[in-house]
Amino acid sequence: MIIDYSVTGKSKLLGLIGNPVEHSISPQLHNSLSRMLGLDLVYVPLRVDREKLETLVKAIKVTDFLGFNVTIPYKRDIMKFIDENAKEAILMGSVNTVKKIDGRLYGYNTDGEGFLRAFREAAGTGFKDKKVMMIGAGGAARPIAVKIALEGAEKINIVNRTTQKSVELAEVVNENIAEIVQVYNFEDKTLKLAFEESDIIINTTSVGMSPDVNNSPVKDIGYFNGQIVYDLIYNPIKTKFLADAESRGCKIINGLGMLLYQGISAYEIWTGIKLSEDKLKDAYNSFVKILSE
Ligand code: ATR
């Protein structure tokens, strides 16, 4: 018999609440981090139906959970069951990470932080005094717009197929952080200028994601002219949007780093450990290996 020492009676628990959760790489990512750091933690998938969400949260409160992640479709719904949500998470309108301290639950959103860490590392710059063009205004866009505004961007231009959604996102930032957001629609004559004046362009839409790989949310490649261009999509690694931008001299960054860093940031919140550069490199390598399997 092979003895498995990885889970013990003393192990503390972490998990992922969502529905579905089968496709998630978070269990592998977090369990690899615990192995790497020698921590007795076990991360488990917790698929749950909406009507049982509160029961599950109550169960977590009375068991040996250190914390948990939350994914689609509960990132907003979970907030009402959390004792204290961070101000940033409230602005972002969603929580993806919860830490339990003395039986109380604290909610955070690490999507914005994950995006920022990945961006800084790849681009070698942040958002202070930068002009940014954001494409999309859905669930993925809001944490990013809020984070960029909090980081001191000079201007955020947002273009989305459904203008109502970009107007709502603009209100969140303009009324709570700084009056820097301007909304465009795809037919606006001034849209090209807005792209050209921007230092950074970010795609937060799902356009171009596998299997829709021949599509891009930017139809005219003349909109690219040397900006830093970021796509939240990581499958494929190089979307048409990024390939077009690259062909026009832009520095391109895909969504892999954000996926990793939102997880690392959550892990750091639960454990209080700040990963060193070396450990981050190791984590990145195992992460790429997990994704390629
Ligand atoms: P997520 O949580 O990933 O952001 P979402 O809330 O459904 O998912 O938002 C998806 C984003 O991609 C939205 O900005 C959406 O535009 P709408 O607000 O108009 O729906 C955008 N999107 C998805 N498919 C699109 C398409 N074919 N053309 C343009 N935009 C699209």
CSV table of C-alpha atoms and ligand atoms in Angstrom, one decimal:
chain,number,residue,atom,x,y,z
A,1,MET,CA,0.0,0.0,0.0
A,2,ILE,CA,1.2,3.5,-0.8
A,3,ILE,CA,0.8,5.8,2.2
A,4,ASP,CA,-0.4,9.3,1.3
A,5,TYR,CA,0.9,11.8,3.8
A,6,SER,CA,-0.5,14.8,2.1
A,7,VAL,CA,-3.7,15.1,4.0
A,8,THR,CA,-3.7,14.7,7.8
A,9,GLY,CA,-6.1,15.0,10.7
A,10,LYS,CA,-4.6,18.4,11.3
A,11,SER,CA,-5.0,19.7,7.8
A,12,LYS,CA,-6.8,23.0,7.4
A,13,LEU,CA,-9.2,23.5,4.5
A,14,LEU,CA,-9.5,25.9,1.6
A,15,GLY,CA,-12.0,25.6,-1.3
A,16,LEU,CA,-13.7,26.9,-4.3
A,17,ILE,CA,-17.4,27.7,-4.2
A,18,GLY,CA,-19.1,28.0,-7.6
A,19,ASN,CA,-21.2,26.1,-10.2
A,20,PRO,CA,-19.7,24.6,-12.2
A,21,VAL,CA,-16.2,24.1,-10.7
A,22,GLU,CA,-15.0,21.0,-12.5
A,23,HIS,CA,-13.0,23.0,-15.1
A,24,SER,CA,-11.2,25.1,-12.5
A,25,ILE,CA,-7.4,24.9,-12.1
A,26,SER,CA,-7.6,26.6,-8.7
A,27,PRO,CA,-7.5,23.3,-6.7
A,28,GLN,CA,-4.2,22.3,-8.5
A,29,LEU,CA,-2.7,25.7,-8.2
A,30,HIS,CA,-3.4,26.1,-4.5
A,31,ASN,CA,-2.5,22.6,-3.5
A,32,SER,CA,0.8,23.0,-5.4
A,33,LEU,CA,1.5,26.2,-3.5
A,34,SER,CA,0.8,24.4,-0.2
A,35,ARG,CA,3.2,21.6,-1.2
A,36,MET,CA,5.8,24.1,-2.3
A,37,LEU,CA,5.6,26.0,0.9
A,38,GLY,CA,5.2,22.9,3.1
A,39,LEU,CA,1.8,24.1,4.6
A,40,ASP,CA,-0.7,21.5,5.8
A,41,LEU,CA,-3.6,22.9,3.7
A,42,VAL,CA,-6.1,21.1,1.4
A,43,TYR,CA,-8.0,23.0,-1.3
A,44,VAL,CA,-11.2,21.3,-2.4
A,45,PRO,CA,-13.9,22.0,-5.1
A,46,LEU,CA,-17.3,23.0,-3.5
A,47,ARG,CA,-19.9,22.9,-6.2
A,48,VAL,CA,-23.2,24.1,-4.9
A,49,ASP,CA,-26.7,25.0,-6.1
A,50,ARG,CA,-27.9,28.6,-5.5
A,51,GLU,CA,-30.5,27.7,-2.9
A,52,LYS,CA,-27.9,25.9,-0.8
A,53,LEU,CA,-25.3,28.6,-0.9
A,54,GLU,CA,-26.1,30.1,2.5
A,55,THR,CA,-26.1,26.6,4.1
A,56,LEU,CA,-22.7,25.9,2.7
A,57,VAL,CA,-21.3,29.2,4.0
A,58,LYS,CA,-22.7,28.4,7.5
A,59,ALA,CA,-21.1,25.0,7.3
A,60,ILE,CA,-17.7,26.6,6.4
A,61,LYS,CA,-18.1,28.9,9.4
A,62,VAL,CA,-18.2,25.9,11.8
A,63,THR,CA,-15.5,23.8,10.2
A,64,ASP,CA,-11.8,24.0,9.9
A,65,PHE,CA,-11.7,26.3,6.8
A,66,LEU,CA,-9.1,29.0,6.7
A,67,GLY,CA,-10.9,30.6,3.7
A,68,PHE,CA,-12.3,30.0,0.3
A,69,ASN,CA,-12.5,31.3,-3.3
A,70,VAL,CA,-15.8,32.1,-5.0
A,71,THR,CA,-16.3,31.9,-8.7
A,72,ILE,CA,-19.2,32.2,-11.3
A,73,PRO,CA,-22.1,32.6,-10.7
A,74,TYR,CA,-21.8,33.6,-7.0
A,75,LYS,CA,-19.2,36.4,-6.8
A,76,ARG,CA,-21.9,38.9,-6.1
A,77,ASP,CA,-24.4,36.7,-4.2
A,78,ILE,CA,-21.8,35.6,-1.7
A,79,MET,CA,-21.4,39.2,-0.4
A,80,LYS,CA,-24.6,39.1,1.6
A,81,PHE,CA,-23.4,36.1,3.6
A,82,ILE,CA,-20.0,37.7,4.5
A,83,ASP,CA,-19.6,39.5,7.8
A,84,GLU,CA,-17.3,42.2,6.4
A,85,ASN,CA,-16.5,43.0,2.8
A,86,ALA,CA,-13.5,45.1,1.9
A,87,LYS,CA,-14.2,48.6,0.6
A,88,GLU,CA,-12.4,47.7,-2.7
A,89,ALA,CA,-14.5,44.6,-3.1
A,90,ILE,CA,-17.7,46.6,-2.5
A,91,LEU,CA,-16.7,49.0,-5.3
A,92,MET,CA,-15.9,46.1,-7.6
A,93,GLY,CA,-19.3,44.7,-6.8
A,94,SER,CA,-18.0,41.2,-6.2
A,95,VAL,CA,-15.9,39.0,-3.9
A,96,ASN,CA,-13.7,36.1,-5.1
A,97,THR,CA,-11.7,35.5,-1.9
A,98,VAL,CA,-13.0,35.0,1.7
A,99,LYS,CA,-10.8,34.6,4.8
A,100,LYS,CA,-12.2,33.3,8.1
A,101,ILE,CA,-10.8,34.8,11.3
A,102,ASP,CA,-12.3,33.7,14.7
A,103,GLY,CA,-15.4,32.4,12.9
A,104,ARG,CA,-16.0,35.7,11.1
A,105,LEU,CA,-15.9,35.9,7.3
A,106,TYR,CA,-14.0,38.7,5.5
A,107,GLY,CA,-14.5,39.3,1.8
A,108,TYR,CA,-12.0,40.5,-0.8
A,109,ASN,CA,-11.6,40.7,-4.5
A,110,THR,CA,-8.2,39.8,-5.8
A,111,ASP,CA,-9.1,40.1,-9.6
A,112,GLY,CA,-8.1,43.7,-9.7
A,113,GLU,CA,-4.9,43.1,-7.7
A,114,GLY,CA,-4.1,40.0,-9.8
A,115,PHE,CA,-4.5,42.0,-12.9
A,116,LEU,CA,-2.3,44.8,-11.6
A,117,ARG,CA,0.5,42.5,-10.4
A,118,ALA,CA,0.5,40.7,-13.8
A,119,PHE,CA,0.4,43.9,-15.7
A,120,ARG,CA,3.2,45.6,-13.7
A,121,GLU,CA,5.4,42.5,-14.1
A,122,ALA,CA,5.0,42.2,-17.8
A,123,ALA,CA,4.7,45.9,-18.8
A,124,GLY,CA,7.3,47.3,-16.3
A,125,THR,CA,4.9,50.2,-15.5
A,126,GLY,CA,1.7,50.9,-13.6
A,127,PHE,CA,-1.3,53.1,-14.3
A,128,LYS,CA,-0.4,56.4,-12.6
A,129,ASP,CA,-1.2,59.2,-15.0
A,130,LYS,CA,-1.9,56.8,-17.8
A,131,LYS,CA,-4.7,57.0,-20.4
A,132,VAL,CA,-6.5,53.6,-20.8
A,133,MET,CA,-8.9,52.2,-23.3
A,134,MET,CA,-11.1,49.4,-22.0
A,135,ILE,CA,-13.1,47.2,-24.3
A,136,GLY,CA,-16.1,45.6,-22.5
A,137,ALA,CA,-18.1,46.4,-19.5
A,138,GLY,CA,-19.2,43.0,-18.1
A,139,GLY,CA,-18.3,41.2,-14.9
A,140,ALA,CA,-14.6,41.0,-15.7
A,141,ALA,CA,-14.3,44.7,-16.5
A,142,ARG,CA,-15.5,46.2,-13.2
A,143,PRO,CA,-12.7,45.1,-10.9
A,144,ILE,CA,-10.2,46.2,-13.5
A,145,ALA,CA,-11.7,49.7,-14.0
A,146,VAL,CA,-11.9,50.2,-10.3
A,147,LYS,CA,-8.3,49.1,-9.7
A,148,ILE,CA,-7.0,51.3,-12.5
A,149,ALA,CA,-8.9,54.3,-11.2
A,150,LEU,CA,-7.6,53.7,-7.6
A,151,GLU,CA,-4.1,53.5,-9.0
A,152,GLY,CA,-4.4,57.0,-10.3
A,153,ALA,CA,-5.0,56.7,-14.1
A,154,GLU,CA,-5.6,60.0,-15.8
A,155,LYS,CA,-8.4,58.8,-18.0
A,156,ILE,CA,-10.3,55.6,-18.7
A,157,ASN,CA,-12.2,55.3,-22.0
A,158,ILE,CA,-14.7,52.5,-22.1
A,159,VAL,CA,-16.3,51.0,-25.3
A,160,ASN,CA,-18.9,48.2,-25.1
A,161,ARG,CA,-21.5,46.7,-27.4
A,162,THR,CA,-24.2,47.5,-24.9
A,163,THR,CA,-23.8,51.2,-23.9
A,164,GLN,CA,-26.1,50.8,-20.9
A,165,LYS,CA,-23.5,48.6,-19.2
A,166,SER,CA,-20.6,51.0,-19.9
A,167,VAL,CA,-22.6,53.9,-18.5
A,168,GLU,CA,-23.2,52.0,-15.3
A,169,LEU,CA,-19.6,51.1,-15.0
A,170,ALA,CA,-18.6,54.7,-15.6
A,171,GLU,CA,-20.9,55.8,-12.8
A,172,VAL,CA,-19.3,53.5,-10.3
A,173,VAL,CA,-15.9,54.9,-11.0
A,174,ASN,CA,-16.8,58.6,-11.6
A,175,GLU,CA,-19.0,58.8,-8.5
A,176,ASN,CA,-16.9,56.9,-6.1
A,177,ILE,CA,-13.2,57.2,-7.1
A,178,ALA,CA,-12.5,59.9,-9.7
A,179,GLU,CA,-14.3,61.6,-12.6
A,180,ILE,CA,-12.1,60.1,-15.3
A,181,VAL,CA,-14.3,57.7,-17.3
A,182,GLN,CA,-15.6,58.5,-20.7
A,183,VAL,CA,-18.0,56.1,-22.5
A,184,TYR,CA,-18.0,55.4,-26.2
A,185,ASN,CA,-19.9,53.1,-28.5
A,186,PHE,CA,-18.4,51.2,-31.5
A,187,GLU,CA,-19.9,53.6,-34.0
A,188,ASP,CA,-18.5,56.8,-32.5
A,189,LYS,CA,-16.4,58.9,-35.0
A,190,THR,CA,-14.1,59.8,-32.1
A,191,LEU,CA,-13.4,56.2,-31.0
A,192,LYS,CA,-10.3,55.9,-33.2
A,193,LEU,CA,-8.9,59.0,-31.5
A,194,ALA,CA,-9.7,57.6,-28.1
A,195,PHE,CA,-7.7,54.5,-29.0
A,196,GLU,CA,-4.8,56.5,-30.3
A,197,GLU,CA,-4.6,58.8,-27.3
A,198,SER,CA,-4.5,55.8,-25.0
A,199,ASP,CA,-1.2,54.4,-23.5
A,200,ILE,CA,-2.8,51.1,-22.7
A,201,ILE,CA,-5.6,49.1,-24.3
A,202,ILE,CA,-7.3,46.3,-22.4
A,203,ASN,CA,-9.8,43.7,-23.8
A,204,THR,CA,-12.1,42.4,-21.1
A,205,THR,CA,-14.7,40.9,-23.5
A,206,SER,CA,-14.9,37.2,-24.4
A,207,VAL,CA,-14.5,38.0,-28.1
A,208,GLY,CA,-11.6,35.9,-29.5
A,209,MET,CA,-11.8,33.3,-26.8
A,210,SER,CA,-11.5,29.7,-28.0
A,211,PRO,CA,-13.2,28.5,-30.1
A,212,ASP,CA,-14.0,32.0,-31.5
A,213,VAL,CA,-10.3,32.5,-32.3
A,214,ASN,CA,-10.7,34.3,-35.6
A,215,ASN,CA,-12.6,37.2,-34.0
A,216,SER,CA,-11.4,40.3,-32.3
A,217,PRO,CA,-13.3,43.1,-30.5
A,218,VAL,CA,-11.2,45.6,-32.5
A,219,LYS,CA,-12.2,45.4,-36.2
A,220,ASP,CA,-9.8,48.1,-37.5
A,221,ILE,CA,-6.1,47.3,-36.8
A,222,GLY,CA,-5.4,51.0,-37.5
A,223,TYR,CA,-6.6,51.6,-33.9
A,224,PHE,CA,-3.3,50.1,-32.7
A,225,ASN,CA,-0.2,52.2,-32.8
A,226,GLY,CA,2.4,51.2,-30.3
A,227,GLN,CA,0.3,51.1,-27.1
A,228,ILE,CA,0.7,48.4,-24.4
A,229,VAL,CA,-2.1,45.9,-25.2
A,230,TYR,CA,-3.5,43.5,-22.7
A,231,ASP,CA,-6.1,40.7,-23.3
A,232,LEU,CA,-7.7,39.0,-20.3
A,233,ILE,CA,-8.1,35.9,-22.4
A,234,TYR,CA,-5.5,33.2,-21.9
A,235,ASN,CA,-7.0,30.6,-24.3
A,236,PRO,CA,-5.6,31.0,-26.9
A,237,ILE,CA,-2.4,32.4,-25.6
A,238,LYS,CA,-2.2,34.9,-28.5
A,239,THR,CA,-5.7,36.0,-29.6
A,240,LYS,CA,-6.3,37.7,-32.9
A,241,PHE,CA,-6.7,40.9,-30.9
A,242,LEU,CA,-3.1,40.5,-29.6
A,243,ALA,CA,-1.7,39.3,-32.9
A,244,ASP,CA,-3.2,42.4,-34.7
A,245,ALA,CA,-1.8,44.7,-32.0
A,246,GLU,CA,1.7,43.1,-32.2
A,247,SER,CA,1.7,43.6,-36.0
A,248,ARG,CA,1.3,47.3,-35.3
A,249,GLY,CA,4.3,47.5,-33.0
A,250,CYS,CA,2.4,47.1,-29.7
A,251,LYS,CA,3.7,45.4,-26.6
A,252,ILE,CA,1.3,42.5,-26.0
A,253,ILE,CA,0.3,40.7,-22.7
A,254,ASN,CA,-2.1,37.8,-22.3
A,255,GLY,CA,-4.4,36.9,-19.4
A,256,LEU,CA,-2.2,34.0,-18.0
A,257,GLY,CA,-0.5,36.2,-15.4
A,258,MET,CA,-3.7,37.6,-14.1
A,259,LEU,CA,-5.1,34.1,-13.6
A,260,LEU,CA,-2.0,33.1,-11.6
A,261,TYR,CA,-1.8,36.3,-9.6
A,262,GLN,CA,-5.4,36.5,-8.5
A,263,GLY,CA,-4.8,33.0,-7.0
A,264,ILE,CA,-1.4,34.0,-5.5
A,265,SER,CA,-3.0,37.1,-4.0
A,266,ALA,CA,-5.8,35.0,-2.4
A,267,TYR,CA,-3.3,32.5,-1.1
A,268,GLU,CA,-1.3,35.4,0.5
A,269,ILE,CA,-4.5,36.7,2.2
A,270,TRP,CA,-5.3,33.3,3.7
A,271,THR,CA,-1.8,32.4,4.9
A,272,GLY,CA,-0.3,35.9,5.6
A,273,ILE,CA,2.8,34.7,3.6
A,274,LYS,CA,4.2,37.1,0.9
A,275,LEU,CA,5.8,34.9,-1.8
A,276,SER,CA,9.4,35.7,-2.7
A,277,GLU,CA,10.5,36.3,-6.3
A,278,ASP,CA,12.0,32.7,-6.4
A,279,LYS,CA,8.8,31.1,-5.1
A,280,LEU,CA,6.7,33.2,-7.6
A,281,LYS,CA,8.9,31.8,-10.4
A,282,ASP,CA,8.4,28.2,-9.1
A,283,ALA,CA,4.6,28.9,-8.9
A,284,TYR,CA,4.5,30.2,-12.4
A,285,ASN,CA,6.4,27.2,-13.8
A,286,SER,CA,4.0,24.7,-12.0
A,287,PHE,CA,1.1,26.8,-13.2
A,288,VAL,CA,2.1,26.6,-16.8
A,289,LYS,CA,2.6,22.8,-16.4
A,290,ILE,CA,-0.9,22.4,-14.9
A,291,LEU,CA,-2.4,24.3,-17.8
A,292,SER,CA,-0.6,22.3,-20.4
A,293,GLU,CA,-1.8,19.0,-19.0
B,1,ATR,P1,-17.5,38.6,-18.0
B,1,ATR,O1,-17.9,38.3,-16.6
B,1,ATR,O2,-16.5,37.6,-18.6
B,1,ATR,O3,-17.1,40.0,-18.3
B,1,ATR,P2,-20.1,39.2,-19.2
B,1,ATR,O4,-20.5,39.9,-18.0
B,1,ATR,O5,-21.0,38.3,-19.9
B,1,ATR,O6,-18.8,38.2,-18.9
B,1,ATR,O7,-19.4,40.2,-20.2
B,1,ATR,C1,-18.8,39.8,-21.4
B,1,ATR,C2,-18.3,41.1,-22.1
B,1,ATR,O8,-18.0,40.7,-23.5
B,1,ATR,C3,-19.4,42.2,-22.2
B,1,ATR,O9,-18.7,43.4,-22.3
B,1,ATR,C4,-20.0,41.8,-23.6
B,1,ATR,O10,-20.7,42.9,-24.2
B,1,ATR,P3,-22.2,43.2,-23.8
B,1,ATR,O11,-22.2,44.0,-22.5
B,1,ATR,O12,-22.7,44.1,-25.0
B,1,ATR,O13,-22.9,41.9,-23.7
B,1,ATR,C5,-18.8,41.5,-24.4
B,1,ATR,N1,-19.2,40.6,-25.5
B,1,ATR,C6,-19.5,39.3,-25.5
B,1,ATR,N2,-19.7,38.9,-26.8
B,1,ATR,C7,-19.5,39.9,-27.6
B,1,ATR,C8,-19.6,40.1,-29.0
B,1,ATR,N3,-19.9,39.1,-29.9
B,1,ATR,N4,-19.4,41.4,-29.5
B,1,ATR,C9,-19.1,42.4,-28.7
B,1,ATR,N5,-19.0,42.3,-27.3
B,1,ATR,C10,-19.2,41.1,-26.8
